[in-house]
Coordinates of C-alpha atoms and ligand atoms in Angstrom, one line a residue:
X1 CA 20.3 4.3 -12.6
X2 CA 18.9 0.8 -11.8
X3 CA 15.1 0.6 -11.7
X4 CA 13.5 0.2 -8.1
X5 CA 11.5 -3.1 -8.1
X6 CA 7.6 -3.0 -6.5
X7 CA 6.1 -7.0 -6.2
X8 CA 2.1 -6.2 -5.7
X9 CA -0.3 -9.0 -4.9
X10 CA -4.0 -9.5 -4.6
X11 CA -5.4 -12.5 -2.8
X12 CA -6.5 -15.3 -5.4
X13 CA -9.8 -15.9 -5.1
X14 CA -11.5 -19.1 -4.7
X15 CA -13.5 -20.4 -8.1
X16 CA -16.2 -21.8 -6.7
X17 CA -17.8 -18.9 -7.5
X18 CA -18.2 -15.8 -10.6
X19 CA -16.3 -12.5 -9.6
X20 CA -18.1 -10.1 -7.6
X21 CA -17.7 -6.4 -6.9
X22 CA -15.8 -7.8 -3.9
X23 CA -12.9 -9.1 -6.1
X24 CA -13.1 -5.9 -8.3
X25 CA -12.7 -3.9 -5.7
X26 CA -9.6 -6.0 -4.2
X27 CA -7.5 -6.2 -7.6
X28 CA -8.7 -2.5 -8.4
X29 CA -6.7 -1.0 -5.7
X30 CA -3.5 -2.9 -6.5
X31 CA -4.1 -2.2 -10.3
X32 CA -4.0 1.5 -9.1
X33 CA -1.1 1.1 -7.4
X34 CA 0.8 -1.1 -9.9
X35 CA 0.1 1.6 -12.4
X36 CA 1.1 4.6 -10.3
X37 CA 4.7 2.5 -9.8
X38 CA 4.8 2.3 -13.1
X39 CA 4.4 5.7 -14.0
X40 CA 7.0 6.5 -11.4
X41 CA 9.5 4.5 -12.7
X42 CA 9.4 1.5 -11.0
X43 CA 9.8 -2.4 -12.2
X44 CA 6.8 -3.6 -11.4
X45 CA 5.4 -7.2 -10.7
X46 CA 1.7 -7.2 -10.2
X47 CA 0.1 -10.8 -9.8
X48 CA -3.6 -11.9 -9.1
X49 CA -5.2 -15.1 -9.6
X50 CA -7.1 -17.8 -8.6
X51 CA -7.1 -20.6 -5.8
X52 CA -8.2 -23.7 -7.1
X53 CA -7.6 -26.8 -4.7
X54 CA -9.3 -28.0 -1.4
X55 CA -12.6 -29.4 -0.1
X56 CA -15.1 -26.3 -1.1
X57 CA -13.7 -26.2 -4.9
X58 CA -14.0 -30.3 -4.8
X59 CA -17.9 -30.1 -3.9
X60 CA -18.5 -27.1 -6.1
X61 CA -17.2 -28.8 -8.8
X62 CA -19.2 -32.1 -8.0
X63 CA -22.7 -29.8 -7.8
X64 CA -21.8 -28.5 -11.5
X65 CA -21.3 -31.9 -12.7
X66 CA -17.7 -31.3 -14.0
X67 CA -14.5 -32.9 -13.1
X68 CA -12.4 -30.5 -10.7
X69 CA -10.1 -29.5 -13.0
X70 CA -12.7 -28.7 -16.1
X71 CA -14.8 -27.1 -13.2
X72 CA -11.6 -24.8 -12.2
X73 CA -10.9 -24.3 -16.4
X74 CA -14.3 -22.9 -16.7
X75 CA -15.1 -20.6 -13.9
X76 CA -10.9 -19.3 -13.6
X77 CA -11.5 -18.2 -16.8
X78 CA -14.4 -15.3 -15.4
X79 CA -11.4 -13.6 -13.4
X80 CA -9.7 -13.1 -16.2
X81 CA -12.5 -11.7 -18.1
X82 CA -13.1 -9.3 -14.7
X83 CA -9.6 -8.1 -15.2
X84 CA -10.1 -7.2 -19.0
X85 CA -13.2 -5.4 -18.4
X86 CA -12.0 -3.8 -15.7
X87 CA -8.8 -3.0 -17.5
X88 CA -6.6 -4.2 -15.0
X89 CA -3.1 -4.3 -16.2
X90 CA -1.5 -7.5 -14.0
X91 CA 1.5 -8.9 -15.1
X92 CA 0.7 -12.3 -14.1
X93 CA -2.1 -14.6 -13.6
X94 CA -1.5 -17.6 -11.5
X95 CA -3.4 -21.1 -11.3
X96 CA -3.0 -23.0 -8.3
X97 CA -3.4 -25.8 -10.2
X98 CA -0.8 -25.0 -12.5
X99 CA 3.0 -27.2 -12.8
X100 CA 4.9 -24.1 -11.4
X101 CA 3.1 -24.0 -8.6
X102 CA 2.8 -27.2 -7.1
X103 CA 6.5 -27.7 -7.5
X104 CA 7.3 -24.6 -5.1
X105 CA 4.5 -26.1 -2.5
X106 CA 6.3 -29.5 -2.8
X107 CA 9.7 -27.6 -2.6
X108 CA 8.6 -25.7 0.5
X109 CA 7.2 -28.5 2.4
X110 CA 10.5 -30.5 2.0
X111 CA 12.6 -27.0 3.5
X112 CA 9.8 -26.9 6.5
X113 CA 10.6 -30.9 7.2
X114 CA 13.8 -30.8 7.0
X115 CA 14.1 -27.2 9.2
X116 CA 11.8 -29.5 11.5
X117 CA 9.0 -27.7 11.9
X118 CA 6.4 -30.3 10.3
X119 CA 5.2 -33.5 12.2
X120 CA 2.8 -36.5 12.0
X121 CA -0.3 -36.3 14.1
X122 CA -3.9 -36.3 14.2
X123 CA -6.4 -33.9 14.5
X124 CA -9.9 -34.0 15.9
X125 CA -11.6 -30.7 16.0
X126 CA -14.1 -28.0 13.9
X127 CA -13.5 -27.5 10.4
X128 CA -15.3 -24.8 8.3
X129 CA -15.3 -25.7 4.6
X130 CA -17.2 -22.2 3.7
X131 CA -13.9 -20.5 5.2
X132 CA -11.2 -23.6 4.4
X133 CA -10.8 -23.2 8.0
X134 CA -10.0 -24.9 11.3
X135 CA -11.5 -23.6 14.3
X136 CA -11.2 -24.0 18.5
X137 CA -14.5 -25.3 20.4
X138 CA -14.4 -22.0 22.1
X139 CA -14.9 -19.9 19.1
X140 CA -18.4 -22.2 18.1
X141 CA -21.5 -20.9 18.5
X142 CA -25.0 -23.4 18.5
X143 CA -27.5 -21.9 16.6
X144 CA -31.2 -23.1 17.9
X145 CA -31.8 -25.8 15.1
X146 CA -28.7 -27.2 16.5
X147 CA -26.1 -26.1 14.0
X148 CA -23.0 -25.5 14.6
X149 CA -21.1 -22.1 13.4
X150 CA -17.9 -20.4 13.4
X151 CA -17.6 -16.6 14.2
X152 CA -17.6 -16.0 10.7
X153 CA -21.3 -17.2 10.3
X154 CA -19.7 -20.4 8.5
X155 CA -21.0 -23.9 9.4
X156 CA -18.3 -26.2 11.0
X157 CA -18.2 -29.9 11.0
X158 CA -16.5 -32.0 13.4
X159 CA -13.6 -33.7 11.8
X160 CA -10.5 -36.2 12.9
X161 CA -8.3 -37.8 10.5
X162 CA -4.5 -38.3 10.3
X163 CA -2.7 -34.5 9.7
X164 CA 0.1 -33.5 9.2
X165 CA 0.9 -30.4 11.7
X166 CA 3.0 -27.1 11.5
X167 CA 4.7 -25.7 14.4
X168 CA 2.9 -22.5 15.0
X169 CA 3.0 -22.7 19.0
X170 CA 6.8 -22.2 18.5
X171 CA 6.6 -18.9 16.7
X172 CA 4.6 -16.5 19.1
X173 CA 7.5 -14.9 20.2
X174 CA 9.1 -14.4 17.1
X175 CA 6.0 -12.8 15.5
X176 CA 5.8 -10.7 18.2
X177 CA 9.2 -9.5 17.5
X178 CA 8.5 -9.4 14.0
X179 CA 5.5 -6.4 14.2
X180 CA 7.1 -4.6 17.2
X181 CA 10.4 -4.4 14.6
X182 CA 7.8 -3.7 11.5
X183 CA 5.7 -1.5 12.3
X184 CA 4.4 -0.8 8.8
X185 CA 4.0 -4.5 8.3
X186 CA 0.5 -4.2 9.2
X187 CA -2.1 -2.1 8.5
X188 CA -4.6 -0.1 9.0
X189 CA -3.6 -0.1 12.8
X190 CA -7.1 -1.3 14.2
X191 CA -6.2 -4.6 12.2
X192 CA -2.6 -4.4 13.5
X193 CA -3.9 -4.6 17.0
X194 CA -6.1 -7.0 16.5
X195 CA -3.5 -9.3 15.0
X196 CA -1.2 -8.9 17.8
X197 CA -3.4 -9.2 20.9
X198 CA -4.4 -12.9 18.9
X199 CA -0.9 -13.8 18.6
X200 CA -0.5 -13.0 22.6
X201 CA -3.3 -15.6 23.5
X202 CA -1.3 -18.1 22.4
X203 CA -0.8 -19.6 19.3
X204 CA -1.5 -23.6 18.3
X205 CA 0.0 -25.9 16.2
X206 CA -1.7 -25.5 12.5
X207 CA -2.6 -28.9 10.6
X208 CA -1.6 -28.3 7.1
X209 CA -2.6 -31.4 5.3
X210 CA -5.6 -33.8 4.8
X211 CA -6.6 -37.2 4.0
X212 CA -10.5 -37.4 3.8
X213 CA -10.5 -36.0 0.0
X214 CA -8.2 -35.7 -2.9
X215 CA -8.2 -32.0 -4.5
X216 CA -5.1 -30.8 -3.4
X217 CA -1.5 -30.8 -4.1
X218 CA 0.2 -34.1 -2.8
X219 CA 2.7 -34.1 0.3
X220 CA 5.9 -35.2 -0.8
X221 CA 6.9 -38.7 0.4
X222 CA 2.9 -39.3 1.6
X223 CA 0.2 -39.9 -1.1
X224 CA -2.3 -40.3 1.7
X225 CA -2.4 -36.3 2.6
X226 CA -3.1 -33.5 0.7
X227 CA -2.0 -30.0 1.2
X228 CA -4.1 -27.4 3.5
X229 CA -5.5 -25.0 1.1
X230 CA -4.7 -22.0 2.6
X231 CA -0.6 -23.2 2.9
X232 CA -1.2 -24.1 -1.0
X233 CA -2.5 -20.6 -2.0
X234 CA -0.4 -18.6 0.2
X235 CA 2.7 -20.1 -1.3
X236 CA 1.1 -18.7 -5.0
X237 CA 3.2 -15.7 -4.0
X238 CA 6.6 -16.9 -3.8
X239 CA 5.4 -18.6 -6.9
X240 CA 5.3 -15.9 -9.2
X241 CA 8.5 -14.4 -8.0
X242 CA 10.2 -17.5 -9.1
X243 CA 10.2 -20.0 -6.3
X244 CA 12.1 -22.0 -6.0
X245 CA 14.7 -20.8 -7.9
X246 CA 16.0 -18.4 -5.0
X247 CA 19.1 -17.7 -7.1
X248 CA 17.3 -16.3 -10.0
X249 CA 16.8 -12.7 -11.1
X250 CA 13.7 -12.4 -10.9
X251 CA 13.5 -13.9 -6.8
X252 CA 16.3 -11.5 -6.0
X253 CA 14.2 -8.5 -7.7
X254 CA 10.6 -9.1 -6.3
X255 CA 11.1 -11.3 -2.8
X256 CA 10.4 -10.2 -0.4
X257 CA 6.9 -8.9 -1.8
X258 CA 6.1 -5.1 -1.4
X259 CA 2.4 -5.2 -0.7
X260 CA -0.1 -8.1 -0.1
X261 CA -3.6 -6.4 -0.7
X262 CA -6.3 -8.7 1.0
X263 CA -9.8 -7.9 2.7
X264 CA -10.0 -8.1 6.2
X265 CA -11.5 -11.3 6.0
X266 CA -8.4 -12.9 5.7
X267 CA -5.6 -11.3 7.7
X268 CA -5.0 -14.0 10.3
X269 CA -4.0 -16.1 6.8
X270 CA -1.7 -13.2 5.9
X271 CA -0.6 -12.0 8.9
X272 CA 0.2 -14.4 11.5
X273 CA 0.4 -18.1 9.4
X274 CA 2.3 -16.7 6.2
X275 CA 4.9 -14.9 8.2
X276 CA 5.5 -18.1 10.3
X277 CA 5.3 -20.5 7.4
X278 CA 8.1 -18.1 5.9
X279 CA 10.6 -17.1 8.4
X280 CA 10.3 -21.3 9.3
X281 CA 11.6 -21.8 5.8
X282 CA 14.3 -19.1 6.1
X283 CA 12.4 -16.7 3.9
X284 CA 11.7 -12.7 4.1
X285 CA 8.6 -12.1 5.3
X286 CA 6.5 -9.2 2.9
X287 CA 6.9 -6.0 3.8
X288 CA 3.6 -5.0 4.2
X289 CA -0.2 -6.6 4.2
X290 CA -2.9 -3.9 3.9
X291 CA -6.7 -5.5 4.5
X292 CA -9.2 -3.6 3.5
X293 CA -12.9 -3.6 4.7
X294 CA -16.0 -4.6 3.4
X295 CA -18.4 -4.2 0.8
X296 CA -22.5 -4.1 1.6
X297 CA -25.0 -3.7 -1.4
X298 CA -27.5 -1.2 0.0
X299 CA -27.1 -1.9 4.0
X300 CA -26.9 -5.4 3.6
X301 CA -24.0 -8.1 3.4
X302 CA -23.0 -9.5 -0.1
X303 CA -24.2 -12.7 -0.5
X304 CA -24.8 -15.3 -3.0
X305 CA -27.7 -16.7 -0.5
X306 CA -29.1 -13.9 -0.5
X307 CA -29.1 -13.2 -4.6
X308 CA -27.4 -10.2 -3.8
X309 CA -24.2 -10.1 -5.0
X310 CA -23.0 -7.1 -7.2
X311 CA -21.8 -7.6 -10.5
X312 CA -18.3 -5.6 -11.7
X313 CA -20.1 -6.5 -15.5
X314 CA -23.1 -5.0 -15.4
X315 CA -21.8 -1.8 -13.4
X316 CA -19.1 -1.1 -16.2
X317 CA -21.5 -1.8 -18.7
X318 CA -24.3 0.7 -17.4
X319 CA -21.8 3.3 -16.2
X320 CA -18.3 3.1 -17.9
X321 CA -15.3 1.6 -16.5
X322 CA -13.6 4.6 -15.3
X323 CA -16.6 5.6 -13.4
X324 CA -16.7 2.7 -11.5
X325 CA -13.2 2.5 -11.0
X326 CA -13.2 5.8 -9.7
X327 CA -16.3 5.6 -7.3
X328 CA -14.8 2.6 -5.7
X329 CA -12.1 4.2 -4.8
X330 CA -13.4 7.6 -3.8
X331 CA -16.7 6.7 -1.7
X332 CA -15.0 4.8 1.1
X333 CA -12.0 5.6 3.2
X334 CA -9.6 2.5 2.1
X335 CA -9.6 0.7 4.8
X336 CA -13.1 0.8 6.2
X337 CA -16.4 -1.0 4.9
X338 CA -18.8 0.7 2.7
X339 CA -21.8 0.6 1.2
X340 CA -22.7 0.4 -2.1
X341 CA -25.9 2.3 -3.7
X342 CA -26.1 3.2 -7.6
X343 CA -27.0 6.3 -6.4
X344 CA -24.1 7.3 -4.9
X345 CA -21.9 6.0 -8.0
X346 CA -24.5 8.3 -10.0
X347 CA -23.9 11.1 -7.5
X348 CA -20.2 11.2 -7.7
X349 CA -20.2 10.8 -11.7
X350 CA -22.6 13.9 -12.0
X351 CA -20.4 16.3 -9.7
X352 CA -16.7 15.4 -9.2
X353 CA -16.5 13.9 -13.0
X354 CA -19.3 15.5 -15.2
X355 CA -18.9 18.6 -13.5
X356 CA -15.8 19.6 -12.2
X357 CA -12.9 17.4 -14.6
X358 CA -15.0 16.5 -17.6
X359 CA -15.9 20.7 -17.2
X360 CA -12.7 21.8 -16.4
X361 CA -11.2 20.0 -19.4
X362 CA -14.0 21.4 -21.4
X363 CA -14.3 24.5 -21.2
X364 CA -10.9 24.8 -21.3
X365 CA -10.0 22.7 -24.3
X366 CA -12.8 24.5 -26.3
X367 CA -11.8 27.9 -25.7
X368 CA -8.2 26.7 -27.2
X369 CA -9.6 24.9 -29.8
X370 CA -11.9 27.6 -30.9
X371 CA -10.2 31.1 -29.7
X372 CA -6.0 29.6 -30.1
X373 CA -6.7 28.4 -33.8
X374 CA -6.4 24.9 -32.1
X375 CA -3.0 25.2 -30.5
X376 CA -1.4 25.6 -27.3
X377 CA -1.3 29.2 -27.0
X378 CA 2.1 31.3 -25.8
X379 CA 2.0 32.5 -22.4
X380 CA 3.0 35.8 -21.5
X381 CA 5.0 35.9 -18.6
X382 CA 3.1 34.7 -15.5
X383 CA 1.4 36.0 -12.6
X384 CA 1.3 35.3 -9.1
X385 CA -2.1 33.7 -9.8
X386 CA -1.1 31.8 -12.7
X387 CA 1.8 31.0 -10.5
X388 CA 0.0 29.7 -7.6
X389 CA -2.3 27.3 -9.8
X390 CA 1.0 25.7 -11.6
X391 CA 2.7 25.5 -7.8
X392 CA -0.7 23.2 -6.3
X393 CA -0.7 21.3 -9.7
X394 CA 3.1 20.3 -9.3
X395 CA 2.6 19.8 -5.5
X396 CA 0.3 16.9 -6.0
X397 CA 2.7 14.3 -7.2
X398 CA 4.6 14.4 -3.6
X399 CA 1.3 14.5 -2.0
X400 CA -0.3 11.8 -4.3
X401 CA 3.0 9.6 -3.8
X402 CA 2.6 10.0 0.4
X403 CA -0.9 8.8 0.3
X404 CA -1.1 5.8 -2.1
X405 CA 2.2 4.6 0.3
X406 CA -0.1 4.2 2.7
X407 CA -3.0 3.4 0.3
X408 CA -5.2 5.8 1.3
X409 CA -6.5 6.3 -2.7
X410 CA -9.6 8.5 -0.6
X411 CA -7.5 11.1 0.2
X412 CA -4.9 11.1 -3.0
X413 CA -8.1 11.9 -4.6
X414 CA -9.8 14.2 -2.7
X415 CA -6.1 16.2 -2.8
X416 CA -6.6 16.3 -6.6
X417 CA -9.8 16.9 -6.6
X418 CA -8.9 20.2 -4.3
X419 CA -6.9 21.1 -7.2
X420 CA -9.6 20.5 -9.8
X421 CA -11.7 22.7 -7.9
X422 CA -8.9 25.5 -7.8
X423 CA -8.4 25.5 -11.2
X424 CA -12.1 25.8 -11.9
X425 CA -12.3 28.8 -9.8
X426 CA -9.4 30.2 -11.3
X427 CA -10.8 29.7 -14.9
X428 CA -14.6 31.5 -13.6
X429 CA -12.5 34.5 -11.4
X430 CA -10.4 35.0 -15.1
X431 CA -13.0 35.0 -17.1
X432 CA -11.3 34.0 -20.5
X433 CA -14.4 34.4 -22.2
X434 CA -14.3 37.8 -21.3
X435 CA -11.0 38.5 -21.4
X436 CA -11.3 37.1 -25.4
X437 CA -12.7 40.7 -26.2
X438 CA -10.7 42.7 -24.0
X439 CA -7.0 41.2 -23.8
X440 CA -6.5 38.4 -26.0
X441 CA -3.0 37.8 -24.3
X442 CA -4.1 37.5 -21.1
X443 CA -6.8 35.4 -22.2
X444 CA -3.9 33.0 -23.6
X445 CA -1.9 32.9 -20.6
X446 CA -4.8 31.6 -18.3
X447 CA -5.7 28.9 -20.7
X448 CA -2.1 28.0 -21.0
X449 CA -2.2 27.8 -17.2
X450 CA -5.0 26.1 -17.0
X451 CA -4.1 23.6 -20.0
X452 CA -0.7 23.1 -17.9
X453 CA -2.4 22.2 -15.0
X454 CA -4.9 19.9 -16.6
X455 CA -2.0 17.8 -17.8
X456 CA 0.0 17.5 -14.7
X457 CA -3.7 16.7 -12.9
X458 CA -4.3 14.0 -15.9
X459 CA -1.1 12.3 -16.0
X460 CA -1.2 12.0 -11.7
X461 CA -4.9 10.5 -12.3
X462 CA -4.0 7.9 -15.1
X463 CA -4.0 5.3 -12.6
X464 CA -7.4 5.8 -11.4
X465 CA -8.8 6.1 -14.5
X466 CA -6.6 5.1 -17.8
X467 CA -8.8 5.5 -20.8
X468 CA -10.3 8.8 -19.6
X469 CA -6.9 10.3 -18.4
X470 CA -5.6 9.8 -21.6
X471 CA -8.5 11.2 -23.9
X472 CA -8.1 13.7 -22.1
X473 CA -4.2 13.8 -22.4
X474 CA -4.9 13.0 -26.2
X475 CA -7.3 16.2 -26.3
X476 CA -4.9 18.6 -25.1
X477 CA -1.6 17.6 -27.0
X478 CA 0.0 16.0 -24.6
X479 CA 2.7 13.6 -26.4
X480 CA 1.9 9.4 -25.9
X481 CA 5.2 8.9 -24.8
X482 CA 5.4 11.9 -22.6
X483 CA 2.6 10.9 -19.6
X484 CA 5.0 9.4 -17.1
X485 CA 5.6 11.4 -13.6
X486 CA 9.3 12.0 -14.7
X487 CA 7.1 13.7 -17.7
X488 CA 5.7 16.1 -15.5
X489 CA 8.9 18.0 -15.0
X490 CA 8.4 19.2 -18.7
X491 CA 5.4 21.4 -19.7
X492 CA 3.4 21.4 -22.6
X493 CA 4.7 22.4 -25.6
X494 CA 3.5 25.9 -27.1
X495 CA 2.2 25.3 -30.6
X496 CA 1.0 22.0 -30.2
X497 CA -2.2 21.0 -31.9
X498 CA -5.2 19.6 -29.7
X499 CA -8.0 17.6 -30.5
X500 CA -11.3 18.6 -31.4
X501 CA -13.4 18.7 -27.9
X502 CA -15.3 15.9 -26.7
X503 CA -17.1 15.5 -23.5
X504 CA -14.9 12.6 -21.6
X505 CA -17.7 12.6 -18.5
X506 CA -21.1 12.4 -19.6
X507 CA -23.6 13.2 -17.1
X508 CA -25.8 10.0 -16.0
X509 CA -29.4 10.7 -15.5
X510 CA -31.1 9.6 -12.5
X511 CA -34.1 7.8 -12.7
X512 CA -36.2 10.7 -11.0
X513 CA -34.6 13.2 -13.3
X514 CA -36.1 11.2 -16.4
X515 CA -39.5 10.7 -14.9
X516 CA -39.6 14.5 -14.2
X517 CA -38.6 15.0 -17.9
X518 CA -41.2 12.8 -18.9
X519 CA -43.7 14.7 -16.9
Ligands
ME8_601 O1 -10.4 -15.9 0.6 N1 -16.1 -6.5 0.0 O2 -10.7 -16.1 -1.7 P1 -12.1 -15.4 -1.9 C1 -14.8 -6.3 -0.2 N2 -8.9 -17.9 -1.8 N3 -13.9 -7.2 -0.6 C2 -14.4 -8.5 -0.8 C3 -15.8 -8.8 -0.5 C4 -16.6 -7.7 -0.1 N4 -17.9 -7.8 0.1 N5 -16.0 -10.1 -0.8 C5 -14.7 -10.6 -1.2 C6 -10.1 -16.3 -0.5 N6 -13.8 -9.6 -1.2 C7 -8.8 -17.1 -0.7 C8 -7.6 -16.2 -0.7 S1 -5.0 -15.7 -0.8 C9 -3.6 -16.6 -0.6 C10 -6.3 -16.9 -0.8 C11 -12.4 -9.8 -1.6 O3 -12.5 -15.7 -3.3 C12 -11.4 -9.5 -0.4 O4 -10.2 -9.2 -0.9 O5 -13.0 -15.7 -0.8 C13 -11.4 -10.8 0.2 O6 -10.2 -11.0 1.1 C14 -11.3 -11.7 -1.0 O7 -12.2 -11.1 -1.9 C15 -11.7 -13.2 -0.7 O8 -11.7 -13.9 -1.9

């Protein structure tokens, strides 16, 4: 059977400054998702990156002292480093700056000319360089030492110069059309709505080029102008799928895009302009744009003014990659902001991963290791309870494959963690350790229950957290090549050798804790 194709995207992120927890977070729930496609048999195409052109890159690079494009070499290079330490497994990395790309944003300016949708004006109006973002007088706000800001917080600055304009005012309708026909286009719904009731104010005409600097991918036929950022970096995605080479394989497998992941900072870019800019150069629209909410670091907003910014680094450093890949995704309903306190991230470690997996697989593994001469014991035939555990443990992939379609990784994981919990009681109501002196058969068949169920929970978990899922895969015998979700149709095999027992979830101590040890 032919392969289903999945085309995954994160925003790229702008380089005029180092990753935060911000952009971990971002790439971290497509990596998940790219991984669980994977898993389930799909062809996947998962693409992040970085967005390298317009005014805000220009001056950063002029404060650092470099030339743009040894300024964009330099700091790029941190997102990739993010997505090794973070073990994100993307299957391309795009530059904006790159050959490939500027010859799809030449390519699609020429179709939106020619499909007369582009014209030659001037504009005269707010600009926010903080946002790469033009703005209507009745959005600005004076601030009482007379500065002028967006309703982002972002400080605007009156600017006219020759533009080049889009015809958005002509595509209200259509984008209306568009969500009423889609309705999973856009999500989660409070972000839908929003979306909608802007496009029914009215849309304007969007300038997409400027002439007062130079960093920027040049408008075909005009030297003068450069390309808007935000029509340059949206058009990354049709680059990695091949653009524009619409005949090739690889454009008929991934276009249109399954899932743009972006924060809800920038779903008007996503969700009104991109759709326009690609049903006016007779392109699909993607299927879906998901914007998730914000990150705070202890109550307050991440910024770089305020020297508060979170770094992905240190976190996986201190606490292990997997930790933080799981807390990120298990604090905060996807979809709504959060806040971020180490104590939180030290909170879930100690009971969902020390305590109940890292336990579970434990105690479980060591009782085999030391009571099974090290293998996989022979079950006798089951009972209903045995039954009932197996039944909640093969449930989850249908349950786990609803909720990461609507990427709501909160409650794929808190279903899995129902059945971590399960298993754990099962294992205390059994007693092995008792059942060791009484009825060494028995004994077998609820470790080979619980073993079972370990594996199916592992191999449905991989996403989340790789390198502990398979440790912990490793430790009970599961085979390398047998941790896919087709995989979980077979069981383990009776006989196998496991590891030797080691703890996957160490505990982390709090600071009170080690004062009151040291007391
Ligand atoms: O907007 N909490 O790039 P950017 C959660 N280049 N997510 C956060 C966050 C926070 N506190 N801060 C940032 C751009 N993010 C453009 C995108 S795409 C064609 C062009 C994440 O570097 C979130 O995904 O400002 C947000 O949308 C993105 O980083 C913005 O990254």
């Amino acid at each position: 059977m032919k392969k289903a194709n999945y085309y995954i995207t994160t925003p790229i992120y702008y380089v005029n400054d180092q990753p935060h927890i911000g952009h971990a977070y971002t790439t971290l729930a497509c990596d998940v998702l790219a991984r669980f496609k994977r898993l389930d048999g799909y062809n996947v195409l998962f693409a992040t990156g970085t967005d390298e052109h317009g005014q805000k890159i220009q001056k950063s690079a002029q404060l650092s002292g470099l030339a743009p494009q040894d300024f964009t070499d330099k700091v790029s290079e941190t997102f990739r480093e993010l997505a090794s330490v973070m073990n994100f497994s993307y299957d391309d990395f795009i530059r904006t700056t790159e050959n490939r790309h500027v010859e799809a944003c030449q390519f699609l300016w020429k179709k939106l000319e020619k499909n007369n949708q582009i014209y030659l004006g001037s504009y005269s109006g707010w600009y926010a360089i903080r946002d790469e973002a033009f703005y209507n007088d009745n959005e600005i706000k004076t601030l009482s030492n007379g500065q002028k800001i967006a309703p982002t917080g972002a400080e605007v600055h009156w600017v006219e110069e020759p533009s080049y304009f889009f015809r958005l005012s002509e595509w209200k309708d259509r984008l209306l059309k568009f969500y009423d026909e889609n309705p999973n286009f856009l999500a989660p719904e409070s972000r839908r709505n929003e979306v909608i009731s802007f496009v029914k104010n009215g849309l304007q005409d969007l300038s997409v080029s400027r002439t007062s600097f130079t960093w920027g991918i040049q408008i075909p036929q005009d030297s003068k102008h450069v390309m808007y950022v935000w029509l340059d970096a949206l058009t990354n995605y049709l680059t990695v799928a091949g653009y524009p080479n619409l005949s090739s394989p690889k454009f008929q497998q991934f276009w249109p895009a399954d899932l743009h992941m972006v924060g809800k900072d920038i779903i008007r870019f996503h969700a009104v302009f991109w759709p326009a800019f690609l049903m006016a150069a007779d392109l699909l629209p993607p299927k879906r744009v998901f914007a998730h909410g914000w990150w705070t670091n202890e109550g307050q907003k991440i910024s770089k003014s305020l020297g508060n910014t979170i770094n992905p680094l240190d976190l996986v450093q201190k606490f292990g990659v997997d930790q933080v890949r799981y807390f990120l995704l298990r604090e905060v309903p996807f979809g709504q902001d959060g806040d971020f306190a180490v104590k939180s991230l030290i909170q879930r470690n100690n009971s969902d991963l020390a305590n109940d997996f890292g336990n579970l697989v434990q105690r479980v593994s060591t009782m085999i290791y030391r009571e099974c001469s090290k293998q996989i014991p022979q079950p006798e035939t089951l009972q209903d309870q045995d039954l009932l555990i197996i039944k909640s443990a093969t449930q989850l992939y249908s349950l786990l494959k609803k909720e990461y379609d609507q990427q709501a990784f909160h409650k794929g994981l808190e279903q899995t963690w129902n059945v971590v919990s399960q298993v754990n009681r099962y294992i205390d109501e059994q007693a092995p350790w008792n059942l060791k002196k009484v009825n060494k058969k028995r004994m077998e068949t609820v470790l080979y229950t619980a073993a079972e169920a370990i594996r199916q929970i592992a191999i449905l978990t991989q996403p989340i957290m790789p390198k502990s899922c398979n440790l912990i895969l490793d430790q009970i015998g599961c085979k390398q090549n047998e941790r896919t979700f087709k995989d979980l149709e077979i069981s383990l095999k009776i006989g196998q050798n496991i590891n030797s027992p080691i703890g996957i979830f160490p505990r982390i101590d709090t600071e009170d804790k080690k004062n009151d040890a040291r007391r």
